[in-house]
Amino acid sequence: MSIDPAPCRAVAPVPAARRARHGRGAPPWVLMYHSVAEATEDPYRLTVSPGRLDRQLRWLRERGLRGVGVGELLRARAAGRDAGLVGLTFDDGYADFLTGALPLLRRHGCTATVFVLPGRPGGDNAWDPLGPRKPLLTEAGIRAVADAGMEVGSHGLLHQDLTAADDTALARESAAGRRRLAELTGRAPDGFCYPYGAVDGRAIAAVRAAGFGYACAIDPGPLTGRYALPRVHIGAADTCWRLHLKRALHPLRRRALPPDETTTPAATPGGIR
Protein backbone atom coordinates (compact mmCIF):
# COMPACT_ATOMS: atom_id res chain seq x y z
CA MET A 1 0.00 0.00 0.00
CA SER A 2 1.53 3.30 -1.06
CA ILE A 3 1.23 6.09 1.50
CA ASP A 4 2.18 9.63 0.55
CA PRO A 5 3.79 11.25 3.60
CA ALA A 6 3.28 14.81 2.33
CA PRO A 7 1.71 16.78 5.19
CA CYS A 8 -1.40 18.92 4.91
CA ARG A 9 -0.99 22.62 5.58
CA ALA A 10 -2.89 24.02 8.51
CA VAL A 11 -6.15 25.76 7.73
CA ALA A 12 -8.30 27.92 9.93
CA PRO A 13 -10.96 26.12 11.98
CA VAL A 14 -14.66 26.78 11.50
CA PRO A 15 -15.38 30.00 13.46
CA ALA A 16 -17.03 29.38 16.81
CA ALA A 17 -19.67 32.03 16.04
CA ARG A 18 -20.75 30.13 12.95
CA ARG A 19 -20.97 26.86 14.85
CA ALA A 20 -23.01 28.50 17.58
CA ARG A 21 -25.36 30.12 15.06
CA HIS A 22 -26.44 26.74 13.71
CA GLY A 23 -26.72 25.19 17.17
CA ARG A 24 -27.44 21.56 18.08
CA GLY A 25 -29.90 21.19 15.24
CA ALA A 26 -27.18 21.35 12.59
CA PRO A 27 -26.80 17.93 10.99
CA PRO A 28 -23.73 15.94 12.04
CA TRP A 29 -20.83 15.96 9.58
CA VAL A 30 -20.81 12.54 7.93
CA LEU A 31 -18.32 11.71 5.17
CA MET A 32 -19.29 9.30 2.40
CA TYR A 33 -16.61 7.03 0.96
CA HIS A 34 -16.87 4.04 -1.34
CA SER A 35 -13.83 2.14 -2.67
CA VAL A 36 -10.29 2.61 -1.34
CA ALA A 37 -7.73 1.50 -3.92
CA GLU A 38 -5.32 2.74 -6.54
CA ALA A 39 -7.57 3.60 -9.48
CA THR A 40 -6.73 4.05 -13.15
CA GLU A 41 -10.37 4.26 -14.26
CA ASP A 42 -13.12 5.79 -12.15
CA PRO A 43 -16.03 7.26 -14.15
CA TYR A 44 -18.20 7.65 -11.05
CA ARG A 45 -15.50 9.27 -8.89
CA LEU A 46 -16.02 6.67 -6.18
CA THR A 47 -12.44 5.57 -5.57
CA VAL A 48 -10.00 7.15 -3.12
CA SER A 49 -6.40 5.97 -3.04
CA PRO A 50 -4.96 4.73 0.26
CA GLY A 51 -2.51 7.63 0.17
CA ARG A 52 -5.33 10.17 -0.17
CA LEU A 53 -7.36 8.52 2.61
CA ASP A 54 -4.28 8.57 4.85
CA ARG A 55 -3.86 12.32 4.32
CA GLN A 56 -7.58 12.96 4.90
CA LEU A 57 -7.64 11.02 8.16
CA ARG A 58 -4.44 12.74 9.26
CA TRP A 59 -6.08 16.11 8.51
CA LEU A 60 -9.00 15.18 10.78
CA ARG A 61 -6.76 14.04 13.62
CA GLU A 62 -4.53 17.13 13.43
CA ARG A 63 -7.65 19.21 14.09
CA GLY A 64 -8.75 17.21 17.09
CA LEU A 65 -11.37 15.29 15.09
CA ARG A 66 -11.91 11.53 15.13
CA GLY A 67 -13.84 9.46 12.64
CA VAL A 68 -16.45 7.05 14.03
CA GLY A 69 -19.37 5.01 12.79
CA VAL A 70 -22.69 6.79 12.44
CA GLY A 71 -24.35 4.78 15.20
CA GLU A 72 -21.64 5.82 17.65
CA LEU A 73 -21.86 9.42 16.47
CA LEU A 74 -25.62 9.58 17.04
CA ARG A 75 -25.37 8.03 20.50
CA ALA A 76 -22.64 10.50 21.45
CA ARG A 77 -24.73 13.35 20.05
CA ALA A 78 -27.73 12.30 22.14
CA ALA A 79 -25.53 12.36 25.23
CA GLY A 80 -23.96 15.71 24.32
CA ARG A 81 -20.53 14.12 23.83
CA ASP A 82 -20.17 14.41 20.05
CA ALA A 83 -17.71 17.33 20.02
CA GLY A 84 -14.76 16.35 17.84
CA LEU A 85 -16.51 13.35 16.25
CA VAL A 86 -17.02 12.94 12.49
CA GLY A 87 -19.08 10.17 10.89
CA LEU A 88 -17.25 7.95 8.39
CA THR A 89 -19.22 5.72 6.01
CA PHE A 90 -18.15 3.36 3.24
CA ASP A 91 -20.93 2.44 0.81
CA ASP A 92 -21.41 -0.76 -1.22
CA GLY A 93 -19.14 -2.99 0.88
CA TYR A 94 -16.18 -3.24 -1.49
CA ALA A 95 -13.66 -5.95 -0.68
CA ASP A 96 -10.87 -3.38 -0.75
CA PHE A 97 -12.18 -1.95 2.55
CA LEU A 98 -10.24 -4.67 4.37
CA THR A 99 -6.97 -3.99 2.58
CA GLY A 100 -7.20 -0.30 1.66
CA ALA A 101 -9.22 1.36 4.42
CA LEU A 102 -9.11 -0.75 7.58
CA PRO A 103 -5.33 -0.49 8.20
CA LEU A 104 -5.52 3.30 7.87
CA LEU A 105 -8.54 3.62 10.13
CA ARG A 106 -6.66 1.66 12.78
CA ARG A 107 -3.52 3.75 12.27
CA HIS A 108 -5.45 6.94 12.97
CA GLY A 109 -7.62 5.56 15.78
CA CYS A 110 -10.86 5.76 13.80
CA THR A 111 -13.82 3.51 13.18
CA ALA A 112 -16.50 3.64 10.48
CA THR A 113 -19.83 2.31 9.27
CA VAL A 114 -19.60 -0.03 6.29
CA PHE A 115 -22.88 -0.33 4.39
CA VAL A 116 -22.88 -3.76 2.73
CA LEU A 117 -25.12 -5.73 0.37
CA PRO A 118 -26.00 -9.07 2.00
CA GLY A 119 -27.71 -10.22 -1.20
CA ARG A 120 -24.48 -9.93 -3.25
CA PRO A 121 -21.71 -11.48 -1.11
CA GLY A 122 -18.60 -12.03 -3.21
CA GLY A 123 -20.26 -10.36 -6.21
CA ASP A 124 -19.40 -7.06 -7.84
CA ASN A 125 -20.85 -3.63 -8.58
CA ALA A 126 -23.05 -4.82 -11.45
CA TRP A 127 -25.33 -1.79 -10.97
CA ASP A 128 -22.61 0.52 -12.36
CA PRO A 129 -22.90 0.15 -16.16
CA LEU A 130 -19.67 2.00 -16.88
CA GLY A 131 -17.58 -0.11 -14.52
CA PRO A 132 -14.87 -0.87 -13.70
CA ARG A 133 -15.95 -4.06 -11.95
CA LYS A 134 -14.94 -4.14 -8.28
CA PRO A 135 -15.35 -7.18 -6.02
CA LEU A 136 -17.62 -6.93 -3.00
CA LEU A 137 -17.03 -8.40 0.43
CA THR A 138 -17.74 -12.09 0.81
CA GLU A 139 -19.74 -13.37 3.77
CA ALA A 140 -16.45 -14.04 5.56
CA GLY A 141 -15.33 -10.51 4.66
CA ILE A 142 -18.49 -8.97 6.14
CA ARG A 143 -17.89 -10.87 9.36
CA ALA A 144 -14.26 -9.73 9.35
CA VAL A 145 -15.39 -6.11 9.12
CA ALA A 146 -17.67 -6.60 12.14
CA ASP A 147 -14.97 -8.47 14.07
CA ALA A 148 -12.58 -5.55 13.42
CA GLY A 149 -14.88 -3.27 15.44
CA MET A 150 -16.53 -1.51 12.52
CA GLU A 151 -20.27 -0.92 12.39
CA VAL A 152 -21.90 -2.99 9.65
CA GLY A 153 -25.01 -1.41 8.14
CA SER A 154 -27.34 -2.40 5.33
CA HIS A 155 -27.23 -0.89 1.86
CA GLY A 156 -30.28 -2.88 0.89
CA LEU A 157 -30.19 -6.46 -0.31
CA LEU A 158 -29.26 -5.92 -3.97
CA HIS A 159 -28.62 -2.15 -4.34
CA GLN A 160 -32.04 -1.24 -5.70
CA ASP A 161 -33.48 2.27 -5.88
CA LEU A 162 -36.16 2.16 -3.19
CA THR A 163 -38.08 5.07 -4.67
CA ALA A 164 -38.77 2.94 -7.77
CA ALA A 165 -39.42 -0.35 -5.94
CA ASP A 166 -42.81 -2.02 -5.60
CA ASP A 167 -44.04 -3.10 -2.17
CA THR A 168 -42.48 -6.57 -2.41
CA ALA A 169 -39.07 -5.25 -3.42
CA LEU A 170 -39.24 -2.52 -0.79
CA ALA A 171 -39.81 -5.07 1.97
CA ARG A 172 -37.09 -7.31 0.58
CA GLU A 173 -34.50 -4.55 0.41
CA SER A 174 -35.23 -3.27 3.92
CA ALA A 175 -36.57 -5.98 6.23
CA ALA A 176 -35.17 -9.07 4.48
CA GLY A 177 -31.78 -7.44 4.08
CA ARG A 178 -31.69 -6.64 7.79
CA ARG A 179 -32.53 -10.21 8.71
CA ARG A 180 -29.83 -11.54 6.40
CA LEU A 181 -27.18 -9.31 7.95
CA ALA A 182 -28.25 -10.42 11.42
CA GLU A 183 -27.69 -14.02 10.32
CA LEU A 184 -24.24 -13.17 8.92
CA THR A 185 -22.89 -11.13 11.82
CA GLY A 186 -24.97 -12.23 14.81
CA ARG A 187 -26.28 -8.69 15.28
CA ALA A 188 -29.11 -6.90 13.50
CA PRO A 189 -27.80 -3.70 11.86
CA ASP A 190 -29.04 -0.41 13.26
CA GLY A 191 -28.14 1.65 10.19
CA PHE A 192 -29.44 1.70 6.64
CA CYS A 193 -28.10 3.53 3.58
CA TYR A 194 -30.35 4.31 0.61
CA PRO A 195 -28.84 3.06 -2.67
CA TYR A 196 -27.98 5.98 -4.97
CA GLY A 197 -28.97 8.26 -2.10
CA ALA A 198 -32.55 8.05 -3.43
CA VAL A 199 -35.14 8.51 -0.69
CA ASP A 200 -38.80 9.43 -0.35
CA GLY A 201 -41.42 9.14 2.36
CA ARG A 202 -42.36 5.61 1.37
CA ALA A 203 -38.75 4.41 1.60
CA ILE A 204 -38.34 6.06 5.00
CA ALA A 205 -41.48 4.35 6.29
CA ALA A 206 -40.24 0.94 5.11
CA VAL A 207 -36.82 1.40 6.73
CA ARG A 208 -38.37 2.46 10.03
CA ALA A 209 -40.83 -0.44 9.94
CA ALA A 210 -37.95 -2.87 9.34
CA GLY A 211 -36.47 -1.87 12.72
CA PHE A 212 -33.54 0.32 11.71
CA GLY A 213 -32.58 3.10 14.09
CA TYR A 214 -31.30 5.55 11.48
CA ALA A 215 -30.67 5.85 7.74
CA CYS A 216 -28.19 7.74 5.59
CA ALA A 217 -28.96 9.56 2.34
CA ILE A 218 -26.89 12.20 0.51
CA ASP A 219 -28.83 15.46 0.21
CA PRO A 220 -32.41 14.64 1.32
CA GLY A 221 -33.61 18.24 1.49
CA PRO A 222 -36.93 18.57 3.35
CA LEU A 223 -36.81 14.88 4.32
CA THR A 224 -33.68 15.49 6.43
CA GLY A 225 -33.91 13.69 9.76
CA ARG A 226 -32.76 10.59 11.60
CA TYR A 227 -34.03 8.43 8.72
CA ALA A 228 -32.55 10.64 6.01
CA LEU A 229 -29.20 11.93 7.28
CA PRO A 230 -27.24 14.05 4.80
CA ARG A 231 -23.65 13.14 3.94
CA VAL A 232 -20.74 14.71 2.07
CA HIS A 233 -19.23 12.85 -0.87
CA ILE A 234 -15.47 12.35 -0.54
CA GLY A 235 -13.41 11.55 -3.62
CA ALA A 236 -9.87 11.42 -4.93
CA ALA A 237 -9.84 15.17 -5.61
CA ASP A 238 -10.57 16.12 -2.01
CA THR A 239 -7.39 17.73 -0.76
CA CYS A 240 -7.05 19.15 2.73
CA TRP A 241 -8.26 22.55 1.54
CA ARG A 242 -11.35 20.99 -0.01
CA LEU A 243 -12.08 19.13 3.23
CA HIS A 244 -11.80 22.42 5.12
CA LEU A 245 -14.29 24.07 2.75
CA LYS A 246 -16.70 21.15 2.88
CA ARG A 247 -16.61 21.22 6.67
CA ALA A 248 -17.22 24.96 6.78
CA LEU A 249 -20.05 24.86 4.25
CA HIS A 250 -21.82 21.76 5.60
CA PRO A 251 -24.08 23.56 8.12
CA LEU A 252 -24.89 26.17 5.48
CA ARG A 253 -25.78 23.71 2.72
CA ARG A 254 -27.70 21.15 4.75
CA ARG A 255 -30.96 21.54 6.60
CA ALA A 256 -31.06 21.32 10.37
CA LEU A 257 -32.42 18.16 11.94
CA PRO A 258 -36.00 18.42 13.23
CA PRO A 259 -36.07 19.63 16.88
CA ASP A 260 -37.27 16.26 18.19
CA GLU A 261 -34.40 14.42 16.47
CA THR A 262 -31.43 16.41 17.73
CA THR A 263 -31.04 14.54 21.03
CA THR A 264 -33.05 11.32 20.70
CA PRO A 265 -30.63 8.37 20.81
CA ALA A 266 -30.57 5.86 18.01
CA ALA A 267 -32.01 2.43 18.63
CA THR A 268 -29.70 0.14 20.56
CA PRO A 269 -28.08 -2.48 18.29
CA GLY A 270 -29.15 -5.97 19.12
CA GLY A 271 -31.48 -8.69 17.97
CA ILE A 272 -34.20 -8.34 15.38
CA ARG A 273 -36.93 -6.03 16.66
CSV table of N, CA and C in Angstrom, one decimal, residues 20-141:
chain,number,residue,atom,x,y,z
A,20,ALA,N,-22.0,28.2,16.6
A,20,ALA,CA,-23.0,28.5,17.6
A,20,ALA,C,-24.3,28.9,16.9
A,21,ARG,N,-24.2,29.6,15.8
A,21,ARG,CA,-25.4,30.1,15.1
A,21,ARG,C,-26.3,29.0,14.6
A,22,HIS,N,-25.6,27.9,14.2
A,22,HIS,CA,-26.4,26.7,13.7
A,22,HIS,C,-26.9,25.8,14.8
A,23,GLY,N,-26.2,25.9,16.0
A,23,GLY,CA,-26.7,25.2,17.2
A,23,GLY,C,-26.7,23.7,17.0
A,24,ARG,N,-27.4,23.0,18.0
A,24,ARG,CA,-27.4,21.6,18.1
A,24,ARG,C,-28.3,21.0,16.9
A,25,GLY,N,-29.1,21.7,16.3
A,25,GLY,CA,-29.9,21.2,15.2
A,25,GLY,C,-29.1,21.0,14.0
A,26,ALA,N,-28.0,21.6,13.8
A,26,ALA,CA,-27.2,21.4,12.6
A,26,ALA,C,-26.9,19.9,12.4
A,27,PRO,N,-27.0,19.4,11.2
A,27,PRO,CA,-26.8,17.9,11.0
A,27,PRO,C,-25.4,17.6,11.3
A,28,PRO,N,-25.1,16.4,11.8
A,28,PRO,CA,-23.7,15.9,12.0
A,28,PRO,C,-23.0,15.8,10.7
A,29,TRP,N,-21.7,16.0,10.8
A,29,TRP,CA,-20.8,16.0,9.6
A,29,TRP,C,-20.5,14.5,9.3
A,30,VAL,N,-21.0,13.9,8.3
A,30,VAL,CA,-20.8,12.5,7.9
A,30,VAL,C,-20.2,12.5,6.5
A,31,LEU,N,-19.0,11.8,6.4
A,31,LEU,CA,-18.3,11.7,5.2
A,31,LEU,C,-18.7,10.4,4.5
A,32,MET,N,-18.9,10.5,3.2
A,32,MET,CA,-19.3,9.3,2.4
A,32,MET,C,-18.2,8.8,1.5
A,33,TYR,N,-17.6,7.7,1.8
A,33,TYR,CA,-16.6,7.0,1.0
A,33,TYR,C,-17.2,5.8,0.3
A,34,HIS,N,-16.5,5.3,-0.7
A,34,HIS,CA,-16.9,4.0,-1.3
A,34,HIS,C,-15.7,3.1,-1.4
A,35,SER,N,-15.0,3.0,-2.5
A,35,SER,CA,-13.8,2.1,-2.7
A,35,SER,C,-12.5,2.9,-2.3
A,36,VAL,N,-11.6,2.1,-1.7
A,36,VAL,CA,-10.3,2.6,-1.3
A,36,VAL,C,-9.2,1.7,-2.0
A,37,ALA,N,-8.7,2.3,-3.1
A,37,ALA,CA,-7.7,1.5,-3.9
A,37,ALA,C,-7.0,2.5,-4.9
A,38,GLU,N,-6.0,2.0,-5.5
A,38,GLU,CA,-5.3,2.7,-6.5
A,38,GLU,C,-6.2,2.6,-7.8
A,39,ALA,N,-6.6,3.7,-8.4
A,39,ALA,CA,-7.6,3.6,-9.5
A,39,ALA,C,-7.0,4.2,-10.7
A,40,THR,N,-7.1,3.5,-11.9
A,40,THR,CA,-6.7,4.0,-13.1
A,40,THR,C,-8.0,4.4,-14.0
A,41,GLU,N,-9.1,4.0,-13.6
A,41,GLU,CA,-10.4,4.3,-14.3
A,41,GLU,C,-11.4,4.4,-13.2
A,42,ASP,N,-12.1,5.5,-13.2
A,42,ASP,CA,-13.1,5.8,-12.2
A,42,ASP,C,-14.2,6.8,-12.7
A,43,PRO,N,-15.1,6.3,-13.6
A,43,PRO,CA,-16.0,7.3,-14.2
A,43,PRO,C,-17.0,7.8,-13.2
A,44,TYR,N,-17.2,7.2,-12.0
A,44,TYR,CA,-18.2,7.7,-11.0
A,44,TYR,C,-17.5,8.4,-9.9
A,45,ARG,N,-16.2,8.6,-9.9
A,45,ARG,CA,-15.5,9.3,-8.9
A,45,ARG,C,-15.8,8.7,-7.5
A,46,LEU,N,-15.7,7.4,-7.4
A,46,LEU,CA,-16.0,6.7,-6.2
A,46,LEU,C,-14.8,6.1,-5.5
A,47,THR,N,-13.6,6.2,-6.1
A,47,THR,CA,-12.4,5.6,-5.6
A,47,THR,C,-11.5,6.6,-5.0
A,48,VAL,N,-11.0,6.3,-3.8
A,48,VAL,CA,-10.0,7.1,-3.1
A,48,VAL,C,-8.8,6.3,-2.9
A,49,SER,N,-7.6,6.8,-3.2
A,49,SER,CA,-6.4,6.0,-3.0
A,49,SER,C,-6.1,5.9,-1.6
A,50,PRO,N,-5.4,4.8,-1.1
A,50,PRO,CA,-5.0,4.7,0.3
A,50,PRO,C,-4.1,5.9,0.7
A,51,GLY,N,-3.3,6.4,-0.2
A,51,GLY,CA,-2.5,7.6,0.2
A,51,GLY,C,-3.4,8.8,0.5
A,52,ARG,N,-4.4,9.0,-0.4
A,52,ARG,CA,-5.3,10.2,-0.2
A,52,ARG,C,-6.1,10.0,1.1
A,53,LEU,N,-6.6,8.8,1.4
A,53,LEU,CA,-7.4,8.5,2.6
A,53,LEU,C,-6.5,8.8,3.8
A,54,ASP,N,-5.2,8.4,3.8
A,54,ASP,CA,-4.3,8.6,4.9
A,54,ASP,C,-4.1,10.1,5.2
A,55,ARG,N,-4.0,10.9,4.1
A,55,ARG,CA,-3.9,12.3,4.3
A,55,ARG,C,-5.1,12.9,4.9
A,56,GLN,N,-6.3,12.4,4.4
A,56,GLN,CA,-7.6,13.0,4.9
A,56,GLN,C,-7.8,12.6,6.4
A,57,LEU,N,-7.5,11.4,6.8
A,57,LEU,CA,-7.6,11.0,8.2
A,57,LEU,C,-6.6,11.8,9.0
A,58,ARG,N,-5.4,12.0,8.5
A,58,ARG,CA,-4.4,12.7,9.3
A,58,ARG,C,-4.9,14.2,9.5
A,59,TRP,N,-5.5,14.7,8.4
A,59,TRP,CA,-6.1,16.1,8.5
A,59,TRP,C,-7.1,16.2,9.6
A,60,LEU,N,-8.0,15.2,9.7
A,60,LEU,CA,-9.0,15.2,10.8
A,60,LEU,C,-8.3,15.1,12.2
A,61,ARG,N,-7.4,14.2,12.3
A,61,ARG,CA,-6.8,14.0,13.6
A,61,ARG,C,-6.0,15.3,14.1
A,62,GLU,N,-5.3,15.9,13.1
A,62,GLU,CA,-4.5,17.1,13.4
A,62,GLU,C,-5.4,18.3,13.9
A,63,ARG,N,-6.7,18.2,13.6
A,63,ARG,CA,-7.6,19.2,14.1
A,63,ARG,C,-8.5,18.7,15.3
A,64,GLY,N,-8.0,17.7,15.9
A,64,GLY,CA,-8.7,17.2,17.1
A,64,GLY,C,-10.0,16.5,16.8
A,65,LEU,N,-10.2,16.0,15.5
A,65,LEU,CA,-11.4,15.3,15.1
A,65,LEU,C,-11.1,13.8,15.0
A,66,ARG,N,-12.1,13.0,15.2
A,66,ARG,CA,-11.9,11.5,15.1
A,66,ARG,C,-13.1,10.9,14.4
A,67,GLY,N,-12.8,10.1,13.4
A,67,GLY,CA,-13.8,9.5,12.6
A,67,GLY,C,-14.4,8.3,13.4
A,68,VAL,N,-15.8,8.2,13.4
A,68,VAL,CA,-16.4,7.1,14.0
A,68,VAL,C,-17.6,6.6,13.2
A,69,GLY,N,-18.2,5.5,13.5
A,69,GLY,CA,-19.4,5.0,12.8
A,69,GLY,C,-20.6,5.9,13.1
A,70,VAL,N,-21.6,5.9,12.3
A,70,VAL,CA,-22.7,6.8,12.4
A,70,VAL,C,-23.5,6.4,13.7
A,71,GLY,N,-23.6,5.2,14.0
A,71,GLY,CA,-24.4,4.8,15.2
A,71,GLY,C,-23.7,5.4,16.4
A,72,GLU,N,-22.4,5.3,16.5
A,72,GLU,CA,-21.6,5.8,17.7
A,72,GLU,C,-21.8,7.3,17.7
A,73,LEU,N,-21.7,8.0,16.5
A,73,LEU,CA,-21.9,9.4,16.5
A,73,LEU,C,-23.2,9.9,17.0
A,74,LEU,N,-24.3,9.2,16.6
A,74,LEU,CA,-25.6,9.6,17.0
A,74,LEU,C,-25.8,9.4,18.5
A,75,ARG,N,-25.3,8.3,19.1
A,75,ARG,CA,-25.4,8.0,20.5
A,75,ARG,C,-24.6,9.1,21.3
A,76,ALA,N,-23.4,9.5,20.8
A,76,ALA,CA,-22.6,10.5,21.5
A,76,ALA,C,-23.4,11.8,21.4
A,77,ARG,N,-24.0,12.1,20.2
A,77,ARG,CA,-24.7,13.4,20.0
A,77,ARG,C,-25.9,13.4,21.0
A,78,ALA,N,-26.6,12.3,21.2
A,78,ALA,CA,-27.7,12.3,22.1
A,78,ALA,C,-27.3,12.6,23.6
A,79,ALA,N,-26.1,12.2,23.9
A,79,ALA,CA,-25.5,12.4,25.2
A,79,ALA,C,-24.8,13.7,25.4
A,80,GLY,N,-24.7,14.5,24.3
A,80,GLY,CA,-24.0,15.7,24.3
A,80,GLY,C,-22.5,15.5,24.3
A,81,ARG,N,-22.0,14.4,23.8
A,81,ARG,CA,-20.5,14.1,23.8
A,81,ARG,C,-20.0,14.0,22.4
A,82,ASP,N,-20.6,14.6,21.4
A,82,ASP,CA,-20.2,14.4,20.0
A,82,ASP,C,-19.1,15.4,19.6
A,83,ALA,N,-18.7,16.3,20.4
A,83,ALA,CA,-17.7,17.3,20.0
A,83,ALA,C,-16.4,16.6,19.6
A,84,GLY,N,-16.0,17.0,18.4
A,84,GLY,CA,-14.8,16.3,17.8
A,84,GLY,C,-15.0,15.0,17.1
A,85,LEU,N,-16.2,14.6,17.0
A,85,LEU,CA,-16.5,13.4,16.3
A,85,LEU,C,-17.0,13.6,14.8
A,86,VAL,N,-16.6,12.8,13.9
A,86,VAL,CA,-17.0,12.9,12.5
A,86,VAL,C,-17.5,11.6,12.0
A,87,GLY,N,-18.6,11.5,11.4
A,87,GLY,CA,-19.1,10.2,10.9
A,87,GLY,C,-18.3,9.8,9.6
A,88,LEU,N,-17.9,8.5,9.6
A,88,LEU,CA,-17.3,7.9,8.4
A,88,LEU,C,-18.1,6.8,7.9
A,89,THR,N,-18.5,6.8,6.6
A,89,THR,CA,-19.2,5.7,6.0
A,89,THR,C,-18.6,5.3,4.7
A,90,PHE,N,-18.7,4.0,4.5
A,90,PHE,CA,-18.1,3.4,3.2
A,90,PHE,C,-19.3,2.6,2.6
A,91,ASP,N,-19.8,3.0,1.5
A,91,ASP,CA,-20.9,2.4,0.8
A,91,ASP,C,-20.5,1.3,-0.1
A,92,ASP,N,-21.5,0.4,-0.3
A,92,ASP,CA,-21.4,-0.8,-1.2
A,92,ASP,C,-20.7,-2.0,-0.7
A,93,GLY,N,-19.8,-1.8,0.3
A,93,GLY,CA,-19.1,-3.0,0.9
A,93,GLY,C,-18.1,-3.6,-0.1
A,94,TYR,N,-17.2,-2.7,-0.6
A,94,TYR,CA,-16.2,-3.2,-1.5
A,94,TYR,C,-15.2,-4.0,-0.7
A,95,ALA,N,-14.6,-5.1,-1.3
A,95,ALA,CA,-13.7,-6.0,-0.7
A,95,ALA,C,-12.4,-5.2,-0.3
A,96,ASP,N,-12.1,-4.1,-1.0
A,96,ASP,CA,-10.9,-3.4,-0.7
A,96,ASP,C,-10.9,-2.6,0.6
A,97,PHE,N,-12.1,-2.6,1.2
A,97,PHE,CA,-12.2,-2.0,2.5
A,97,PHE,C,-11.2,-2.6,3.5
A,98,LEU,N,-11.1,-3.9,3.4
A,98,LEU,CA,-10.2,-4.7,4.4
A,98,LEU,C,-8.8,-4.4,4.1
A,99,THR,N,-8.4,-4.2,2.9
A,99,THR,CA,-7.0,-4.0,2.6
A,99,THR,C,-6.6,-2.5,2.4
A,100,GLY,N,-7.5,-1.7,1.9
A,100,GLY,CA,-7.2,-0.3,1.7
A,100,GLY,C,-7.6,0.7,2.8
A,101,ALA,N,-8.7,0.4,3.4
A,101,ALA,CA,-9.2,1.4,4.4
A,101,ALA,C,-9.0,0.9,5.9
A,102,LEU,N,-9.2,-0.3,6.2
A,102,LEU,CA,-9.1,-0.7,7.6
A,102,LEU,C,-7.8,-0.5,8.2
A,103,PRO,N,-6.6,-0.8,7.6
A,103,PRO,CA,-5.3,-0.5,8.2
A,103,PRO,C,-5.1,1.0,8.5
A,104,LEU,N,-5.7,1.9,7.6
A,104,LEU,CA,-5.5,3.3,7.9
A,104,LEU,C,-6.4,3.8,9.0
A,105,LEU,N,-7.6,3.3,9.0
A,105,LEU,CA,-8.5,3.6,10.1
A,105,LEU,C,-7.9,3.2,11.5
A,106,ARG,N,-7.3,2.1,11.5
A,106,ARG,CA,-6.7,1.7,12.8
A,106,ARG,C,-5.5,2.6,13.1
A,107,ARG,N,-4.7,2.9,12.1
A,107,ARG,CA,-3.5,3.8,12.3
A,107,ARG,C,-3.9,5.1,12.9
A,108,HIS,N,-5.0,5.6,12.5
A,108,HIS,CA,-5.5,6.9,13.0
A,108,HIS,C,-6.5,6.9,14.1
A,109,GLY,N,-6.7,5.7,14.6
A,109,GLY,CA,-7.6,5.6,15.8
A,109,GLY,C,-9.1,5.8,15.5
A,110,CYS,N,-9.5,5.5,14.2
A,110,CYS,CA,-10.9,5.8,13.8
A,110,CYS,C,-11.6,4.5,13.6
A,111,THR,N,-12.9,4.6,13.6
A,111,THR,CA,-13.8,3.5,13.2
A,111,THR,C,-14.7,4.1,12.1
A,112,ALA,N,-15.6,3.2,11.6
A,112,ALA,CA,-16.5,3.6,10.5
A,112,ALA,C,-17.7,2.7,10.4
A,113,THR,N,-18.7,3.2,9.6
A,113,THR,CA,-19.8,2.3,9.3
A,113,THR,C,-19.6,1.8,7.8
A,114,VAL,N,-19.7,0.6,7.6
A,114,VAL,CA,-19.6,0.0,6.3
A,114,VAL,C,-21.0,-0.5,5.9
A,115,PHE,N,-21.6,0.1,4.9
A,115,PHE,CA,-22.9,-0.3,4.4
A,115,PHE,C,-22.7,-1.4,3.3
A,116,VAL,N,-23.1,-2.6,3.6
A,116,VAL,CA,-22.9,-3.8,2.7
A,116,VAL,C,-24.2,-4.3,2.1
A,117,LEU,N,-24.0,-5.1,1.1
A,117,LEU,CA,-25.1,-5.7,0.4
A,117,LEU,C,-25.2,-7.2,0.7
A,118,PRO,N,-26.0,-7.7,1.6
A,118,PRO,CA,-26.0,-9.1,2.0
A,118,PRO,C,-26.6,-10.0,0.9
A,119,GLY,N,-27.2,-9.4,-0.1
A,119,GLY,CA,-27.7,-10.2,-1.2
A,119,GLY,C,-26.7,-10.4,-2.3
A,120,ARG,N,-25.5,-9.8,-2.2
A,120,ARG,CA,-24.5,-9.9,-3.3
A,120,ARG,C,-23.1,-10.3,-2.7
A,121,PRO,N,-23.0,-11.2,-1.7
A,121,PRO,CA,-21.7,-11.5,-1.1
A,121,PRO,C,-20.8,-12.1,-2.2
A,122,GLY,N,-19.6,-11.5,-2.2
A,122,GLY,CA,-18.6,-12.0,-3.2
A,122,GLY,C,-18.9,-11.7,-4.6
A,123,GLY,N,-19.9,-10.8,-4.9
A,123,GLY,CA,-20.3,-10.4,-6.2
A,123,GLY,C,-19.5,-9.1,-6.6
A,124,ASP,N,-20.1,-8.3,-7.5
A,124,ASP,CA,-19.4,-7.1,-7.8
A,124,ASP,C,-20.4,-6.0,-8.0
A,125,ASN,N,-20.0,-4.8,-8.4
A,125,ASN,CA,-20.9,-3.6,-8.6
A,125,ASN,C,-21.5,-3.6,-9.9
A,126,ALA,N,-22.4,-4.7,-10.2
A,126,ALA,CA,-23.0,-4.8,-11.4
A,126,ALA,C,-24.0,-3.7,-11.8
A,127,TRP,N,-24.4,-2.9,-10.8
A,127,TRP,CA,-25.3,-1.8,-11.0
A,127,TRP,C,-24.7,-0.6,-11.6
A,128,ASP,N,-23.3,-0.6,-11.7
A,128,ASP,CA,-22.6,0.5,-12.4
A,128,ASP,C,-22.3,0.1,-13.8
A,129,PRO,N,-23.1,0.6,-14.8
A,129,PRO,CA,-22.9,0.1,-16.2
A,129,PRO,C,-21.5,0.5,-16.8
A,130,LEU,N,-20.9,1.6,-16.3
A,130,LEU,CA,-19.7,2.0,-16.9
A,130,LEU,C,-18.5,1.3,-16.3
A,131,GLY,N,-18.7,0.6,-15.2
A,131,GLY,CA,-17.6,-0.1,-14.5
A,131,GLY,C,-16.6,0.9,-13.9
A,132,PRO,N,-15.4,0.5,-13.6
A,132,PRO,CA,-14.9,-0.9,-13.7
A,132,PRO,C,-15.5,-1.8,-12.6
A,133,ARG,N,-15.4,-3.1,-12.9
A,133,ARG,CA,-16.0,-4.1,-12.0
A,133,ARG,C,-15.1,-4.1,-10.7
A,134,LYS,N,-15.7,-4.1,-9.5
A,134,LYS,CA,-14.9,-4.1,-8.3
A,134,LYS,C,-15.6,-5.2,-7.4
A,135,PRO,N,-14.8,-6.1,-6.9
A,135,PRO,CA,-15.4,-7.2,-6.0
A,135,PRO,C,-15.9,-6.6,-4.7
A,136,LEU,N,-17.0,-7.3,-4.3
A,136,LEU,CA,-17.6,-6.9,-3.0
A,136,LEU,C,-17.2,-7.9,-1.9
A,137,LEU,N,-17.4,-7.5,-0.7
A,137,LEU,CA,-17.0,-8.4,0.4
A,137,LEU,C,-17.8,-9.7,0.3
A,138,THR,N,-17.1,-10.8,0.7
A,138,THR,CA,-17.7,-12.1,0.8
A,138,THR,C,-18.4,-12.1,2.2
A,139,GLU,N,-19.1,-13.2,2.5
A,139,GLU,CA,-19.7,-13.4,3.8
A,139,GLU,C,-18.7,-13.4,4.9
A,140,ALA,N,-17.6,-14.0,4.6
A,140,ALA,CA,-16.5,-14.0,5.6
A,140,ALA,C,-15.9,-12.6,5.7
A,141,GLY,N,-15.8,-11.9,4.6
A,141,GLY,CA,-15.3,-10.5,4.7
A,141,GLY,C,-16.2,-9.6,5.5
